[in-house]
CSV table of C-alpha atoms in Angstrom, one decimal:
chain,number,residue,atom,x,y,z
H,17,MET,CA,-5.3,34.2,23.7
H,18,SER,CA,-2.5,35.7,20.7
H,19,ASN,CA,-3.3,38.1,18.6
H,20,GLU,CA,-2.7,36.0,15.8
H,21,THR,CA,-5.1,33.3,17.5
H,22,ASN,CA,-7.5,36.0,17.8
H,23,ASN,CA,-7.3,37.0,14.2
H,24,LEU,CA,-7.8,33.0,13.4
H,25,GLY,CA,-10.5,33.2,15.3
H,26,GLU,CA,-12.3,36.1,13.6
H,27,TYR,CA,-11.8,34.4,10.1
H,28,ILE,CA,-13.6,31.3,11.3
H,29,ALA,CA,-16.3,33.6,12.6
H,30,LYS,CA,-16.7,35.4,9.4
H,31,LEU,CA,-16.5,31.9,7.1
H,32,GLN,CA,-19.3,31.0,9.5
H,33,GLU,CA,-21.1,34.2,8.7
H,34,LEU,CA,-20.5,33.8,5.0
H,35,THR,CA,-21.9,30.2,5.5
H,36,ARG,CA,-25.2,31.2,7.3
H,37,LEU,CA,-25.8,34.1,4.4
H,38,GLY,CA,-25.5,31.1,1.8
H,39,ASP,CA,-22.2,32.5,0.3
H,40,ILE,CA,-20.2,29.6,0.7
H,41,GLY,CA,-21.9,26.1,-0.5
H,42,TRP,CA,-20.4,23.1,1.6
H,43,PHE,CA,-20.6,19.4,0.7
H,44,LYS,CA,-20.4,16.3,2.6
H,45,ALA,CA,-17.0,14.9,1.9
H,46,THR,CA,-17.2,11.9,4.4
H,47,PRO,CA,-19.6,10.8,7.1
H,48,ALA,CA,-17.7,13.8,9.5
H,49,ALA,CA,-16.4,16.2,6.9
H,50,TYR,CA,-17.6,19.1,4.9
H,51,ALA,CA,-15.8,20.4,2.1
H,52,ALA,CA,-16.1,23.7,0.1
H,53,ILE,CA,-14.5,25.2,-3.0
H,54,ARG,CA,-14.0,29.0,-3.3
H,55,ASP,CA,-11.9,30.9,-5.4
H,56,THR,CA,-9.7,33.4,-4.0
H,57,ALA,CA,-7.4,36.3,-5.2
H,58,SER,CA,-4.3,33.8,-5.2
H,59,GLY,CA,-6.6,31.0,-7.4
H,60,ARG,CA,-9.0,28.1,-6.0
H,61,LYS,CA,-9.0,26.5,-3.0
H,62,ARG,CA,-10.9,23.7,-1.3
H,63,MET,CA,-11.5,23.8,2.5
H,64,THR,CA,-12.4,20.8,4.5
H,65,ILE,CA,-13.5,21.0,7.8
H,66,LEU,CA,-13.8,17.6,9.9
H,67,ARG,CA,-15.0,16.5,13.3
H,68,ALA,CA,-13.2,13.2,14.7
H,69,THR,CA,-13.0,11.7,18.1
H,70,ARG,CA,-9.8,10.6,20.2
H,71,THR,CA,-10.2,8.1,22.6
H,72,PRO,CA,-6.8,8.2,24.8
H,73,ALA,CA,-5.5,4.6,25.3
H,74,ALA,CA,-7.1,3.4,28.5
H,75,PRO,CA,-4.7,1.7,30.7
H,76,VAL,CA,-4.5,-2.3,30.5
H,77,ASP,CA,-6.3,-3.5,33.7
H,78,LYS,CA,-3.4,-6.1,35.1
H,79,ARG,CA,-6.4,-7.8,37.4
H,80,PRO,CA,-7.9,-11.1,36.6
H,81,PRO,CA,-10.6,-10.9,33.8
H,82,ASP,CA,-14.2,-10.8,35.3
H,83,THR,CA,-16.4,-12.6,32.5
H,84,ALA,CA,-19.5,-10.7,33.2
H,85,ALA,CA,-17.9,-7.2,32.9
H,86,LEU,CA,-16.1,-7.9,29.5
H,87,LEU,CA,-19.7,-9.3,28.4
H,88,ARG,CA,-21.4,-5.8,29.5
H,89,ARG,CA,-18.3,-3.9,28.0
H,90,ALA,CA,-18.8,-6.0,24.7
H,91,LEU,CA,-22.5,-5.5,24.7
H,92,SER,CA,-22.5,-1.7,25.4
H,93,SER,CA,-21.2,0.9,22.7
H,94,PRO,CA,-17.7,2.8,23.9
H,95,ALA,CA,-20.0,5.7,24.8
H,96,GLN,CA,-21.7,3.9,27.0
H,97,SER,CA,-19.1,2.4,28.7
H,98,GLU,CA,-18.1,3.5,32.2
H,99,GLY,CA,-16.5,6.7,32.1
H,100,GLY,CA,-16.5,6.6,28.3
H,101,GLU,CA,-18.0,10.2,27.6
H,102,ALA,CA,-15.0,11.2,30.1
H,103,LEU,CA,-12.4,9.5,27.9
H,104,ARG,CA,-13.6,10.6,24.8
H,105,ARG,CA,-12.5,14.3,23.4
H,106,ALA,CA,-14.0,15.6,20.1
H,107,TYR,CA,-11.5,17.8,18.0
H,108,PHE,CA,-11.7,19.5,14.8
H,109,LEU,CA,-9.3,19.6,11.8
H,110,PHE,CA,-9.4,22.4,8.8
H,111,LEU,CA,-7.8,21.9,5.8
H,112,VAL,CA,-7.0,24.2,3.0
H,113,GLU,CA,-5.7,23.1,-0.2
H,114,GLY,CA,-5.0,25.1,-3.5
H,115,LEU,CA,-6.9,23.9,-6.7
H,116,GLY,CA,-4.5,25.9,-8.9
H,117,GLY,CA,-1.7,23.3,-10.0
H,118,PRO,CA,-2.2,19.9,-11.4
H,119,SER,CA,-2.5,18.5,-8.0
H,120,LYS,CA,-3.9,19.9,-4.7
H,121,GLN,CA,-1.2,21.3,-2.4
H,122,THR,CA,-1.8,21.4,1.7
H,123,GLU,CA,-1.8,25.0,2.0
H,124,MET,CA,-2.7,25.1,6.0
H,125,MET,CA,-4.1,22.9,8.4
H,126,ILE,CA,-5.4,23.8,11.9
H,127,ASP,CA,-5.9,20.7,14.6
H,128,THR,CA,-8.0,21.9,17.8
H,129,ARG,CA,-5.3,19.3,19.7
H,130,GLU,CA,-2.9,22.1,19.3
H,131,LYS,CA,-5.2,24.9,19.4
H,132,PRO,CA,-7.5,23.9,21.7
H,133,GLU,CA,-9.1,28.0,22.1
H,134,LEU,CA,-10.3,27.3,18.4
H,135,TYR,CA,-12.6,24.6,19.4
H,136,GLU,CA,-15.7,26.7,19.6
H,137,ALA,CA,-15.1,28.6,17.0
H,138,PHE,CA,-14.2,25.5,14.5
H,139,GLU,CA,-17.3,23.7,16.3
H,140,ARG,CA,-19.9,26.4,15.1
H,141,LEU,CA,-18.5,26.5,11.7
H,142,PHE,CA,-18.8,22.7,11.3
H,143,GLU,CA,-22.5,23.2,12.6
H,144,ALA,CA,-23.4,25.9,9.9
H,145,ALA,CA,-21.5,24.0,7.2
H,146,LYS,CA,-24.2,21.1,9.0
H,147,SER,CA,-27.0,23.0,8.2
H,148,SER,CA,-26.1,24.3,4.8
H,149,VAL,CA,-25.8,20.8,3.4
H,150,ASP,CA,-29.3,20.0,5.6
H,151,ALA,CA,-30.8,22.8,3.9
H,152,GLN,CA,-29.5,21.9,0.1
H,153,SER,CA,-30.8,18.5,0.9
H,154,ALA,CA,-34.0,19.9,2.0
H,155,ARG,CA,-34.3,22.0,-1.2
H,156,ILE,CA,-33.8,18.6,-3.3
H,157,LEU,CA,-36.6,16.9,-1.1
H,158,LYS,CA,-38.8,20.0,-1.9
H,159,GLU,CA,-38.4,20.0,-5.3
H,160,LEU,CA,-39.2,16.3,-5.6
H,161,VAL,CA,-42.2,16.5,-3.9
H,162,GLY,CA,-43.3,19.4,-6.0
M,41,MET,CA,-1.2,-95.3,43.9
M,42,THR,CA,0.4,-97.2,47.0
M,43,PRO,CA,0.4,-95.6,50.7
M,44,ASP,CA,4.2,-94.8,50.1
M,45,GLN,CA,3.4,-92.9,47.3
M,46,ILE,CA,0.5,-91.2,49.1
M,47,LYS,CA,2.4,-90.2,52.2
M,48,GLU,CA,5.5,-88.7,49.9
M,49,LEU,CA,2.8,-86.7,48.0
M,50,ALA,CA,1.1,-85.3,51.2
M,51,ALA,CA,4.7,-84.7,52.7
M,52,GLN,CA,5.4,-82.6,49.6
M,53,LEU,CA,2.1,-80.9,49.7
M,54,ALA,CA,2.4,-80.0,53.7
M,55,VAL,CA,5.8,-77.8,52.5
M,56,PRO,CA,4.5,-74.0,52.6
M,57,PHE,CA,4.2,-72.8,48.8
M,58,TYR,CA,6.7,-69.8,49.4
M,59,GLN,CA,9.3,-71.8,50.3
M,60,ASP,CA,9.2,-73.2,46.9
M,61,ALA,CA,12.2,-71.4,44.8
M,62,ALA,CA,10.4,-71.4,41.6
M,63,PHE,CA,7.5,-69.1,43.3
M,64,TRP,CA,10.1,-66.5,44.2
M,65,ILE,CA,11.6,-66.3,41.1
M,66,GLY,CA,8.3,-66.1,39.6
M,67,THR,CA,7.2,-63.2,41.6
M,68,VAL,CA,10.4,-61.4,41.1
M,69,ILE,CA,10.2,-61.6,37.3
M,70,GLY,CA,6.3,-60.3,37.6
M,71,LEU,CA,7.0,-57.6,40.1
M,72,ALA,CA,10.3,-56.2,37.5
M,73,GLY,CA,7.6,-56.3,35.1
M,74,VAL,CA,5.3,-53.9,36.5
M,75,ALA,CA,8.0,-51.8,37.7
M,76,PHE,CA,9.6,-51.4,34.2
M,77,SER,CA,5.9,-51.0,32.7
M,78,ALA,CA,5.3,-48.3,35.5
M,79,LEU,CA,8.8,-46.6,34.6
M,80,ALA,CA,7.4,-47.2,30.6
M,81,PHE,CA,4.5,-45.1,31.4
M,82,PHE,CA,6.1,-42.1,33.1
M,83,GLU,CA,8.5,-41.6,30.4
M,84,ALA,CA,6.3,-41.8,27.9
M,85,LYS,CA,4.1,-39.3,30.2
M,86,GLN,CA,7.1,-36.8,30.1
M,87,ALA,CA,7.9,-37.4,26.4
M,88,LYS,CA,4.3,-36.5,25.4
M,89,ARG,CA,4.8,-33.7,27.6
M,90,ALA,CA,8.2,-32.6,26.1
M,91,ALA,CA,6.2,-32.9,22.6
M,92,VAL,CA,3.1,-30.6,24.1
M,93,GLU,CA,5.5,-28.0,25.2
M,94,ALA,CA,7.9,-28.4,21.8
M,95,GLY,CA,4.5,-27.6,19.8
M,96,ARG,CA,3.8,-24.7,22.1
M,97,VAL,CA,7.0,-23.2,21.8
M,98,VAL,CA,7.1,-23.3,18.0
M,99,LYS,CA,3.7,-21.9,17.8
M,100,ILE,CA,4.2,-19.2,20.7
M,101,GLU,CA,7.7,-18.5,18.1
M,102,THR,CA,5.7,-18.4,14.8
M,103,VAL,CA,3.2,-16.0,16.8
M,104,LYS,CA,6.1,-13.9,17.9
M,105,ILE,CA,7.6,-13.3,14.4
M,106,GLU,CA,3.9,-12.6,13.0
M,107,LEU,CA,3.4,-10.1,15.7
M,108,ALA,CA,6.6,-8.6,15.1
M,109,ASP,CA,6.1,-7.8,11.5
M,110,ILE,CA,2.6,-6.5,12.2
M,111,ALA,CA,4.2,-4.2,14.7
M,112,GLN,CA,6.6,-3.1,11.9
M,113,ARG,CA,3.7,-2.5,9.5
M,114,LEU,CA,1.7,-0.4,11.9
M,115,ASP,CA,4.6,2.0,12.6
M,116,LYS,CA,5.0,2.4,8.8
M,117,ILE,CA,1.7,4.3,8.6
M,118,ASP,CA,3.0,7.7,6.7
M,119,PRO,CA,1.4,11.2,5.6
M,120,SER,CA,0.7,9.8,2.0
M,121,MET,CA,-1.8,7.3,2.8
M,122,ASP,CA,-5.2,7.8,1.2
M,123,PHE,CA,-8.4,6.3,2.6
M,124,PRO,CA,-8.3,3.1,1.1
M,125,ALA,CA,-4.6,2.3,2.0
M,126,VAL,CA,-5.1,2.6,5.6
M,127,ARG,CA,-8.4,0.6,5.2
M,128,ASP,CA,-6.4,-2.1,3.8
M,129,LEU,CA,-4.0,-2.0,6.3
M,130,LEU,CA,-6.2,-2.1,9.0
M,131,ASN,CA,-8.2,-4.9,7.6
M,132,GLU,CA,-5.1,-7.1,7.0
M,133,VAL,CA,-3.9,-6.4,10.6
M,134,ASN,CA,-7.2,-7.2,12.2
M,135,ARG,CA,-7.2,-10.5,10.0
M,136,LYS,CA,-3.8,-11.5,11.2
M,137,LEU,CA,-3.7,-10.2,14.6
M,138,ARG,CA,-7.1,-12.4,15.2
M,139,ARG,CA,-6.2,-15.4,13.3
M,140,GLN,CA,-2.9,-15.6,15.4
M,141,LEU,CA,-4.4,-14.5,18.8
M,142,ALA,CA,-7.3,-16.5,18.8
M,143,PRO,CA,-5.7,-19.9,20.4
M,144,PHE,CA,-4.4,-17.6,23.2
M,145,GLN,CA,-7.4,-15.6,24.1
M,146,ARG,CA,-8.6,-18.0,26.8
M,147,ILE,CA,-5.5,-17.7,28.5
M,148,LYS,CA,-5.6,-15.4,31.5
M,149,ARG,CA,-2.8,-13.5,30.9
M,150,TYR,CA,-3.4,-12.6,27.6
M,151,SER,CA,-7.3,-12.1,27.5
M,152,VAL,CA,-7.1,-8.8,29.1
M,153,PRO,CA,-4.7,-7.3,26.5
M,154,CYS,CA,-6.7,-9.0,23.8
M,155,VAL,CA,-10.3,-7.9,25.0
M,156,ALA,CA,-8.1,-4.1,24.9
M,157,LEU,CA,-6.9,-4.6,21.4
M,158,GLN,CA,-10.5,-5.8,20.3
M,159,GLN,CA,-12.0,-2.4,21.6
M,160,ALA,CA,-8.6,-0.7,19.9
M,161,PHE,CA,-9.7,-2.0,16.6
M,162,GLU,CA,-13.2,-0.8,17.2
M,163,GLU,CA,-12.2,2.8,17.6
M,164,ALA,CA,-10.0,2.9,14.8
M,165,ARG,CA,-13.0,1.9,12.6
M,166,ALA,CA,-14.8,4.1,14.4
M,167,ALA,CA,-12.2,6.7,13.2
M,168,LEU,CA,-11.9,5.3,9.8
M,169,ASP,CA,-15.1,5.9,9.3
M,170,THR,CA,-15.0,9.4,10.0
M,171,VAL,CA,-12.7,10.1,6.7
M,172,LYS,CA,-14.4,7.3,4.4
M,173,PRO,CA,-15.3,9.4,1.1
M,174,ALA,CA,-19.0,10.2,0.8
M,175,ASP,CA,-19.3,9.4,-2.4
M,176,PRO,CA,-16.6,8.2,-5.2
M,177,ALA,CA,-16.3,11.3,-6.9
M,178,ALA,CA,-15.2,12.7,-3.2
M,179,ASP,CA,-11.7,12.4,-2.0
M,180,ILE,CA,-10.2,13.4,1.8
M,181,ALA,CA,-6.6,14.6,1.7
M,182,ALA,CA,-4.4,11.8,3.0
M,183,ILE,CA,-2.9,14.2,5.5
M,184,VAL,CA,-6.5,14.3,7.2
M,185,VAL,CA,-6.2,10.7,6.7
M,186,TYR,CA,-3.2,10.4,8.4
M,187,ASN,CA,-3.7,13.1,11.8
M,188,VAL,CA,-7.0,11.1,12.4
M,189,MET,CA,-5.6,7.5,12.0
M,190,GLU,CA,-2.1,7.5,13.3
M,191,GLY,CA,-3.5,7.9,17.1
M,192,PRO,CA,-5.7,4.6,16.9
M,193,LEU,CA,-3.1,2.9,14.9
M,194,TRP,CA,-0.3,3.7,17.7
M,195,THR,CA,-2.7,2.7,20.6
M,196,ILE,CA,-3.1,-0.7,18.1
M,197,SER,CA,1.0,-0.9,17.9
M,198,SER,CA,1.6,-0.5,21.5
M,199,LEU,CA,-0.8,-3.6,22.5
M,200,VAL,CA,0.6,-5.7,20.0
M,201,GLY,CA,4.0,-4.7,21.6
M,202,GLU,CA,2.6,-5.5,25.1
M,203,ILE,CA,1.2,-8.7,23.8
M,204,LEU,CA,4.8,-9.9,21.9
M,205,GLY,CA,6.3,-8.9,25.6
M,206,LEU,CA,4.1,-11.6,27.1
M,207,PHE,CA,4.8,-13.9,24.8
M,208,GLU,CA,8.4,-13.7,25.2
M,209,ALA,CA,8.3,-13.8,28.9
M,210,ALA,CA,6.2,-16.9,28.3
M,211,THR,CA,9.3,-18.7,26.4
M,212,ILE,CA,11.3,-17.7,29.4
M,213,GLU,CA,9.5,-19.3,32.1
M,214,SER,CA,9.4,-22.6,33.1
M,215,PRO,CA,6.4,-25.2,31.7
M,216,ASN,CA,5.4,-25.5,35.6
M,217,GLU,CA,4.7,-21.7,36.1
M,218,GLN,CA,2.6,-21.7,32.9
M,219,ARG,CA,0.9,-24.7,34.1
M,220,ASN,CA,-0.1,-22.9,37.6
M,221,GLU,CA,-1.1,-19.7,35.9
M,222,GLN,CA,-3.6,-21.2,33.2
M,223,SER,CA,-5.3,-23.3,36.2
M,224,GLY,CA,-5.0,-20.7,38.5
């Protein structure tokens, strides 16, 4: 792993730590993404972390269709299908946008498909953001029940 | 009737019918009628087959044009497309493909790529769900939508290209080859 990648890993770990301490307030942007807005020396920025799943294109089977197999395949979810787990690969996208101007400017984006060595660091950050949002939800529910 | 007349009648009846020229004229005309009817039947059958074949070719040509258009649309996804634009594109392409391919799904050569295409759409739908804004105020950057959706849309585009190739092969092959395959 290069020094630059090491540095990136350290910064992601720091973001995770700040999230754990409650210094970064994440909110749910999509069912699979969390976002947070943070003021920095160079202006206000929004960071988004998204977890997606990639399924490599399966080769098309040239054999005659087996009706029973097709039915089984249609009735089972993709993850349950034979080899489904092996074909699936989760990845993370981490995006930072500058909010200073009239429109958002993409400042950086990291894709763990291109930097797989950062996968685990982003997985920990994603879980921390998820816990942070769950904790907020729990607080709201606690207020509601008095 | 006199005895002579009876004898003459009996002599006429004693001659076999097939020695009568009128019998053979009638038989020949009858057989010729049957032969022409059979010829007309086979010609009509061939004409019907040709008409069905022509209709099938026209339908395949229409589907080919539609599939080429869909493939071009899928290739035009760009990083500025946001969630609603990609969702609309996916819905439109899904609807058009299902409508165009529905008549061919039971034909052996198309059924396997059609099932693969259906699965690719399910994957694309699942990928699209990951970038669906959690609430109307929230938004997700178009570049993220592009990065998540580019792969699944590429898979769909590839399968559309494969099915298009099968349709092109179908217009090259003889009707007999296709009938053998469909019945096989």
